[in-house]
PDB file of C-alpha atoms in Angstrom:
ATOM      1  CA  LEU A 107     -53.195 -19.992  -5.416  1.00  0.00           C
ATOM      2  CA  ALA A 108     -50.692 -21.528  -3.075  1.00  0.00           C
ATOM      3  CA  VAL A 109     -49.493 -20.134   0.242  1.00  0.00           C
ATOM      4  CA  GLY A 110     -46.706 -17.604  -0.372  1.00  0.00           C
ATOM      5  CA  GLU A 111     -47.680 -16.746  -3.958  1.00  0.00           C
ATOM      6  CA  ARG A 112     -48.090 -13.080  -4.702  1.00  0.00           C
ATOM      7  CA  VAL A 113     -51.100 -11.521  -6.351  1.00  0.00           C
ATOM      8  CA  VAL A 114     -50.883  -8.279  -8.290  1.00  0.00           C
ATOM      9  CA  VAL A 115     -53.552  -5.918  -7.028  1.00  0.00           C
ATOM     10  CA  ASN A 116     -52.592  -2.854  -9.036  1.00  0.00           C
ATOM     11  CA  GLY A 117     -49.979  -1.778 -11.504  1.00  0.00           C
ATOM     12  CA  ASN A 118     -49.352  -0.767 -15.035  1.00  0.00           C
ATOM     13  CA  PHE A 119     -50.010  -3.925 -17.043  1.00  0.00           C
ATOM     14  CA  LYS A 120     -49.398  -2.227 -20.398  1.00  0.00           C
ATOM     15  CA  ILE A 121     -45.856  -1.222 -19.413  1.00  0.00           C
ATOM     16  CA  ASP A 122     -45.185  -4.661 -17.909  1.00  0.00           C
ATOM     17  CA  SER A 123     -46.380  -6.502 -21.009  1.00  0.00           C
ATOM     18  CA  ALA A 124     -44.215  -4.241 -23.199  1.00  0.00           C
ATOM     19  CA  MET A 125     -41.212  -5.070 -20.995  1.00  0.00           C
ATOM     20  CA  GLN A 126     -41.897  -8.801 -21.315  1.00  0.00           C
ATOM     21  CA  ILE A 127     -42.253  -8.536 -25.102  1.00  0.00           C
ATOM     22  CA  ALA A 128     -38.863  -6.782 -25.167  1.00  0.00           C
ATOM     23  CA  GLY A 129     -37.397  -9.759 -23.287  1.00  0.00           C
ATOM     24  CA  LYS A 130     -37.014  -7.944 -19.953  1.00  0.00           C
ATOM     25  CA  GLN A 131     -37.942  -9.156 -16.482  1.00  0.00           C
ATOM     26  CA  SER A 132     -41.610  -8.744 -15.602  1.00  0.00           C
ATOM     27  CA  MET A 133     -42.248  -6.149 -12.922  1.00  0.00           C
ATOM     28  CA  MET A 134     -44.910  -8.466 -11.521  1.00  0.00           C
ATOM     29  CA  SER A 135     -42.658 -11.356 -10.568  1.00  0.00           C
ATOM     30  CA  ALA A 136     -39.391 -11.517  -8.710  1.00  0.00           C
ATOM     31  CA  PRO A 137     -36.313 -12.543 -10.718  1.00  0.00           C
ATOM     32  CA  GLU A 138     -34.978 -16.047 -10.328  1.00  0.00           C
ATOM     33  CA  LYS A 139     -32.293 -16.435  -7.669  1.00  0.00           C
ATOM     34  CA  GLU A 140     -30.471 -19.379  -9.239  1.00  0.00           C
ATOM     35  CA  ASN A 141     -27.405 -17.337 -10.259  1.00  0.00           C
ATOM     36  CA  LEU A 142     -27.117 -15.912  -6.750  1.00  0.00           C
ATOM     37  CA  ALA A 143     -26.308 -19.391  -5.522  1.00  0.00           C
ATOM     38  CA  GLN A 144     -23.257 -19.374  -7.819  1.00  0.00           C
ATOM     39  CA  LEU A 145     -21.717 -16.508  -5.855  1.00  0.00           C
ATOM     40  CA  SER A 146     -19.586 -17.121  -2.802  1.00  0.00           C
ATOM     41  CA  THR A 147     -20.896 -15.856   0.530  1.00  0.00           C
ATOM     42  CA  GLU A 148     -18.252 -13.113   0.400  1.00  0.00           C
ATOM     43  CA  SER A 149     -19.420 -12.033  -3.072  1.00  0.00           C
ATOM     44  CA  GLN A 150     -23.046 -12.028  -1.934  1.00  0.00           C
ATOM     45  CA  ASP A 151     -22.060  -9.743   0.968  1.00  0.00           C
ATOM     46  CA  LEU A 152     -20.243  -7.394  -1.426  1.00  0.00           C
ATOM     47  CA  LEU A 153     -23.261  -7.336  -3.690  1.00  0.00           C
ATOM     48  CA  SER A 154     -25.596  -6.625  -0.775  1.00  0.00           C
ATOM     49  CA  HIS A 155     -23.487  -3.621   0.330  1.00  0.00           C
ATOM     50  CA  LEU A 156     -23.280  -2.358  -3.245  1.00  0.00           C
ATOM     51  CA  TYR A 157     -27.083  -2.475  -3.575  1.00  0.00           C
ATOM     52  CA  ALA A 158     -27.513  -0.702  -0.228  1.00  0.00           C
ATOM     53  CA  ASP A 159     -25.245   2.188  -1.301  1.00  0.00           C
ATOM     54  CA  TYR A 160     -26.943   2.402  -4.697  1.00  0.00           C
ATOM     55  CA  LEU A 161     -30.387   2.592  -3.076  1.00  0.00           C
ATOM     56  CA  LYS A 162     -29.179   5.329  -0.689  1.00  0.00           C
ATOM     57  CA  LEU A 163     -27.901   7.238  -3.730  1.00  0.00           C
ATOM     58  CA  GLN A 164     -31.237   6.840  -5.521  1.00  0.00           C
ATOM     59  CA  LYS A 165     -33.077   8.229  -2.505  1.00  0.00           C
ATOM     60  CA  SER A 166     -30.633  11.143  -2.127  1.00  0.00           C
ATOM     61  CA  LEU A 167     -31.021  12.178  -5.753  1.00  0.00           C
ATOM     62  CA  ALA A 168     -34.810  11.799  -5.617  1.00  0.00           C
ATOM     63  CA  ALA A 169     -34.804  14.127  -2.586  1.00  0.00           C
ATOM     64  CA  ASP A 170     -32.503  16.659  -4.343  1.00  0.00           C
ATOM     65  CA  ASP A 171     -29.964  16.092  -1.543  1.00  0.00           C
ATOM     66  CA  LEU A 172     -26.741  17.225  -3.260  1.00  0.00           C
ATOM     67  CA  LYS A 173     -24.493  16.787  -0.216  1.00  0.00           C
ATOM     68  CA  GLY A 174     -25.891  13.353   0.588  1.00  0.00           C
ATOM     69  CA  ALA A 175     -25.672  12.232  -3.045  1.00  0.00           C
ATOM     70  CA  ARG A 176     -22.032  13.336  -3.282  1.00  0.00           C
ATOM     71  CA  GLY A 177     -21.115  11.359  -0.169  1.00  0.00           C
ATOM     72  CA  VAL A 178     -22.966   8.206  -1.159  1.00  0.00           C
ATOM     73  CA  PHE A 179     -21.673   8.361  -4.735  1.00  0.00           C
ATOM     74  CA  SER A 180     -18.147   8.569  -3.419  1.00  0.00           C
ATOM     75  CA  GLN A 181     -18.811   5.527  -1.183  1.00  0.00           C
ATOM     76  CA  LEU A 182     -20.316   3.622  -4.101  1.00  0.00           C
ATOM     77  CA  ARG A 183     -17.387   4.356  -6.407  1.00  0.00           C
ATOM     78  CA  ASN A 184     -14.850   3.451  -3.712  1.00  0.00           C
ATOM     79  CA  GLN A 185     -16.694   0.227  -3.025  1.00  0.00           C
ATOM     80  CA  VAL A 186     -16.784  -0.753  -6.723  1.00  0.00           C
ATOM     81  CA  ASN A 187     -13.108   0.196  -7.020  1.00  0.00           C
ATOM     82  CA  GLN A 188     -12.247  -1.951  -3.989  1.00  0.00           C
ATOM     83  CA  ILE A 189     -14.265  -4.878  -5.346  1.00  0.00           C
ATOM     84  CA  ASP A 190     -12.465  -4.475  -8.666  1.00  0.00           C
ATOM     85  CA  LYS A 191      -9.040  -4.594  -6.945  1.00  0.00           C
ATOM     86  CA  THR A 192      -9.895  -7.770  -5.053  1.00  0.00           C
ATOM     87  CA  ALA A 193     -11.828  -9.322  -7.924  1.00  0.00           C
ATOM     88  CA  GLY A 194     -10.445 -12.820  -7.576  1.00  0.00           C
ATOM     89  CA  HIS A 195     -13.632 -14.073  -5.965  1.00  0.00           C
ATOM     90  CA  ILE A 196     -16.191 -12.440  -8.282  1.00  0.00           C
ATOM     91  CA  PRO A 197     -17.265 -13.772 -11.697  1.00  0.00           C
ATOM     92  CA  ASP A 198     -15.861 -12.321 -14.918  1.00  0.00           C
ATOM     93  CA  THR A 199     -19.229 -10.825 -15.921  1.00  0.00           C
ATOM     94  CA  TRP A 200     -19.246  -8.808 -12.687  1.00  0.00           C
ATOM     95  CA  LYS A 201     -15.626  -7.695 -13.271  1.00  0.00           C
ATOM     96  CA  LYS A 202     -16.545  -6.435 -16.756  1.00  0.00           C
ATOM     97  CA  MET A 203     -19.509  -4.455 -15.388  1.00  0.00           C
ATOM     98  CA  ASN A 204     -17.287  -2.927 -12.669  1.00  0.00           C
ATOM     99  CA  THR A 205     -14.645  -1.904 -15.209  1.00  0.00           C
ATOM    100  CA  LYS A 206     -17.221  -0.212 -17.441  1.00  0.00           C
ATOM    101  CA  PHE A 207     -18.674   1.617 -14.430  1.00  0.00           C
ATOM    102  CA  LEU A 208     -15.278   2.845 -13.212  1.00  0.00           C
ATOM    103  CA  THR A 209     -14.336   3.985 -16.727  1.00  0.00           C
ATOM    104  CA  ASN A 210     -17.513   6.070 -17.096  1.00  0.00           C
ATOM    105  CA  ILE A 211     -17.588   7.663 -13.639  1.00  0.00           C
ATOM    106  CA  SER A 212     -15.590  10.694 -12.548  1.00  0.00           C
ATOM    107  CA  PRO A 213     -14.045  10.384  -9.069  1.00  0.00           C
ATOM    108  CA  GLU A 214     -14.598  14.122  -8.367  1.00  0.00           C
ATOM    109  CA  PHE A 215     -18.130  13.950  -6.960  1.00  0.00           C
ATOM    110  CA  ASP A 216     -17.521  16.784  -4.515  1.00  0.00           C
ATOM    111  CA  LYS A 217     -17.309  19.205  -7.465  1.00  0.00           C
ATOM    112  CA  GLN A 218     -20.292  17.930  -9.448  1.00  0.00           C
ATOM    113  CA  SER A 219     -23.678  19.604  -9.659  1.00  0.00           C
ATOM    114  CA  ILE A 220     -26.872  17.668  -9.046  1.00  0.00           C
ATOM    115  CA  SER A 221     -27.356  17.414 -12.842  1.00  0.00           C
ATOM    116  CA  GLU A 222     -23.884  15.916 -13.288  1.00  0.00           C
ATOM    117  CA  LEU A 223     -24.517  13.459 -10.454  1.00  0.00           C
ATOM    118  CA  ARG A 224     -27.786  12.432 -12.088  1.00  0.00           C
ATOM    119  CA  ALA A 225     -25.932  11.746 -15.340  1.00  0.00           C
ATOM    120  CA  SER A 226     -23.415   9.644 -13.395  1.00  0.00           C
ATOM    121  CA  PHE A 227     -26.296   7.864 -11.660  1.00  0.00           C
ATOM    122  CA  GLU A 228     -27.339   6.468 -15.027  1.00  0.00           C
ATOM    123  CA  ASN A 229     -23.983   4.621 -15.185  1.00  0.00           C
ATOM    124  CA  ALA A 230     -24.488   3.370 -11.624  1.00  0.00           C
ATOM    125  CA  SER A 231     -27.950   2.149 -12.618  1.00  0.00           C
ATOM    126  CA  ILE A 232     -26.571   0.303 -15.631  1.00  0.00           C
ATOM    127  CA  LEU A 233     -24.105  -1.487 -13.312  1.00  0.00           C
ATOM    128  CA  VAL A 234     -26.645  -2.333 -10.619  1.00  0.00           C
ATOM    129  CA  LEU A 235     -29.389  -3.361 -13.060  1.00  0.00           C
ATOM    130  CA  GLY A 236     -26.886  -5.625 -14.815  1.00  0.00           C
ATOM    131  CA  LEU A 237     -25.860  -7.195 -11.519  1.00  0.00           C
ATOM    132  CA  GLN A 238     -29.493  -7.558 -10.457  1.00  0.00           C
ATOM    133  CA  ARG A 239     -30.409  -9.301 -13.708  1.00  0.00           C
ATOM    134  CA  GLU A 240     -27.371 -11.569 -13.565  1.00  0.00           C
ATOM    135  CA  TYR A 241     -27.338 -12.454  -9.848  1.00  0.00           C
ATOM    136  CA  GLY A 242     -30.542 -11.222  -8.211  1.00  0.00           C
ATOM    137  CA  HIS A 243     -30.234  -9.988  -4.629  1.00  0.00           C
ATOM    138  CA  THR A 244     -29.951 -11.611  -1.232  1.00  0.00           C
ATOM    139  CA  ASP A 245     -32.489  -9.464   0.585  1.00  0.00           C
ATOM    140  CA  ASP A 246     -36.143 -10.396   0.787  1.00  0.00           C
ATOM    141  CA  GLN A 247     -36.954  -6.757   0.091  1.00  0.00           C
ATOM    142  CA  MET A 248     -38.749  -6.177  -3.207  1.00  0.00           C
ATOM    143  CA  LEU A 249     -36.888  -3.962  -5.660  1.00  0.00           C
ATOM    144  CA  TYR A 250     -38.786  -2.101  -8.360  1.00  0.00           C
ATOM    145  CA  GLU A 251     -37.304  -1.334 -11.764  1.00  0.00           C
ATOM    146  CA  VAL A 252     -38.616   2.030 -12.878  1.00  0.00           C
ATOM    147  CA  PHE A 253     -38.262   3.897 -16.172  1.00  0.00           C
ATOM    148  CA  CYS A 254     -38.412   7.642 -16.759  1.00  0.00           C
ATOM    149  CA  PRO A 255     -39.044   8.314 -20.464  1.00  0.00           C
ATOM    150  CA  MET A 256     -38.183  12.018 -20.089  1.00  0.00           C
ATOM    151  CA  ALA A 257     -34.696  11.625 -18.608  1.00  0.00           C
ATOM    152  CA  PHE A 258     -31.784  12.872 -20.691  1.00  0.00           C
ATOM    153  CA  ASP A 259     -33.763  14.757 -23.357  1.00  0.00           C
ATOM    154  CA  ASN A 260     -36.357  11.999 -23.755  1.00  0.00           C
ATOM    155  CA  LYS A 261     -33.770   9.237 -24.182  1.00  0.00           C
ATOM    156  CA  GLY A 262     -35.089   7.712 -20.977  1.00  0.00           C
ATOM    157  CA  ALA A 263     -33.361   5.926 -18.122  1.00  0.00           C
ATOM    158  CA  TYR A 264     -34.025   3.038 -15.729  1.00  0.00           C
ATOM    159  CA  TRP A 265     -33.279   2.661 -12.045  1.00  0.00           C
ATOM    160  CA  LEU A 266     -34.075   0.433  -9.080  1.00  0.00           C
ATOM    161  CA  GLN A 267     -35.863   1.566  -5.941  1.00  0.00           C
ATOM    162  CA  THR A 268     -37.472   0.016  -2.881  1.00  0.00           C
ATOM    163  CA  ASP A 269     -40.678   2.055  -2.855  1.00  0.00           C
ATOM    164  CA  ARG A 270     -43.786   1.265  -4.879  1.00  0.00           C
ATOM    165  CA  GLN A 271     -44.358   4.985  -5.388  1.00  0.00           C
ATOM    166  CA  VAL A 272     -42.031   6.444  -8.019  1.00  0.00           C
ATOM    167  CA  LYS A 273     -39.226   8.556  -6.558  1.00  0.00           C
ATOM    168  CA  ASN A 274     -37.378   9.827  -9.593  1.00  0.00           C
ATOM    169  CA  PRO A 275     -33.625  10.342  -9.099  1.00  0.00           C
ATOM    170  CA  TYR A 276     -33.327  12.012 -12.507  1.00  0.00           C
ATOM    171  CA  PHE A 277     -35.726  14.863 -11.714  1.00  0.00           C
ATOM    172  CA  GLY A 278     -36.107  14.851  -7.925  1.00  0.00           C
TER     173      GLY A 278
END
C-alpha cells in the first residue's frame, strides 16, 4: 500500500461485484476525475452548487421533512433551469441531462405530497448520477451511490448521499 491509498474495511462486496459486472462504478473506489478537468471553473462551480442542493434534498426526504424538501426541490429546479438558460459554457451532454430533468419535473413543489416529491427525486437522482458519472465532483467529500430495491413497487431506485449509513429518501 502507498500513502493515501484507501483500504476497504467493511462493505457489501456482493453488491459491489454485481455493480462492476453490470459495468457500473465500484462503490469501493472513487470515480476518475479526468472529465472534471474538461469543465470550466464556472461550470465546476455550478456543478458543485447543484450537488449541494441535491444532497440537501436527499437528507430532507430521508428525514420526512416535507417543508424542507419542497423548498430545496424548488431551489434545485430553479438552479437547473438557470443553468439551462445560460448553457453556453456547459457541455452538450450536461445540457441534454438538464433538458430531460426539466421535462420530467413539475414546478409546483409547494402542492406536492411527500410521495410525489419522492417520485420527482428519482428524476433528480438520474440527473445527478449522470453528471457524477460523466464529470465526477470537485469536493474531496466521498459520495455513496445507494440502491433501494423496494422503491417504486420493487422497481428500485438509486441515489447519492454523503453518509456511510443508508438514509433512504424514498421511504424516510
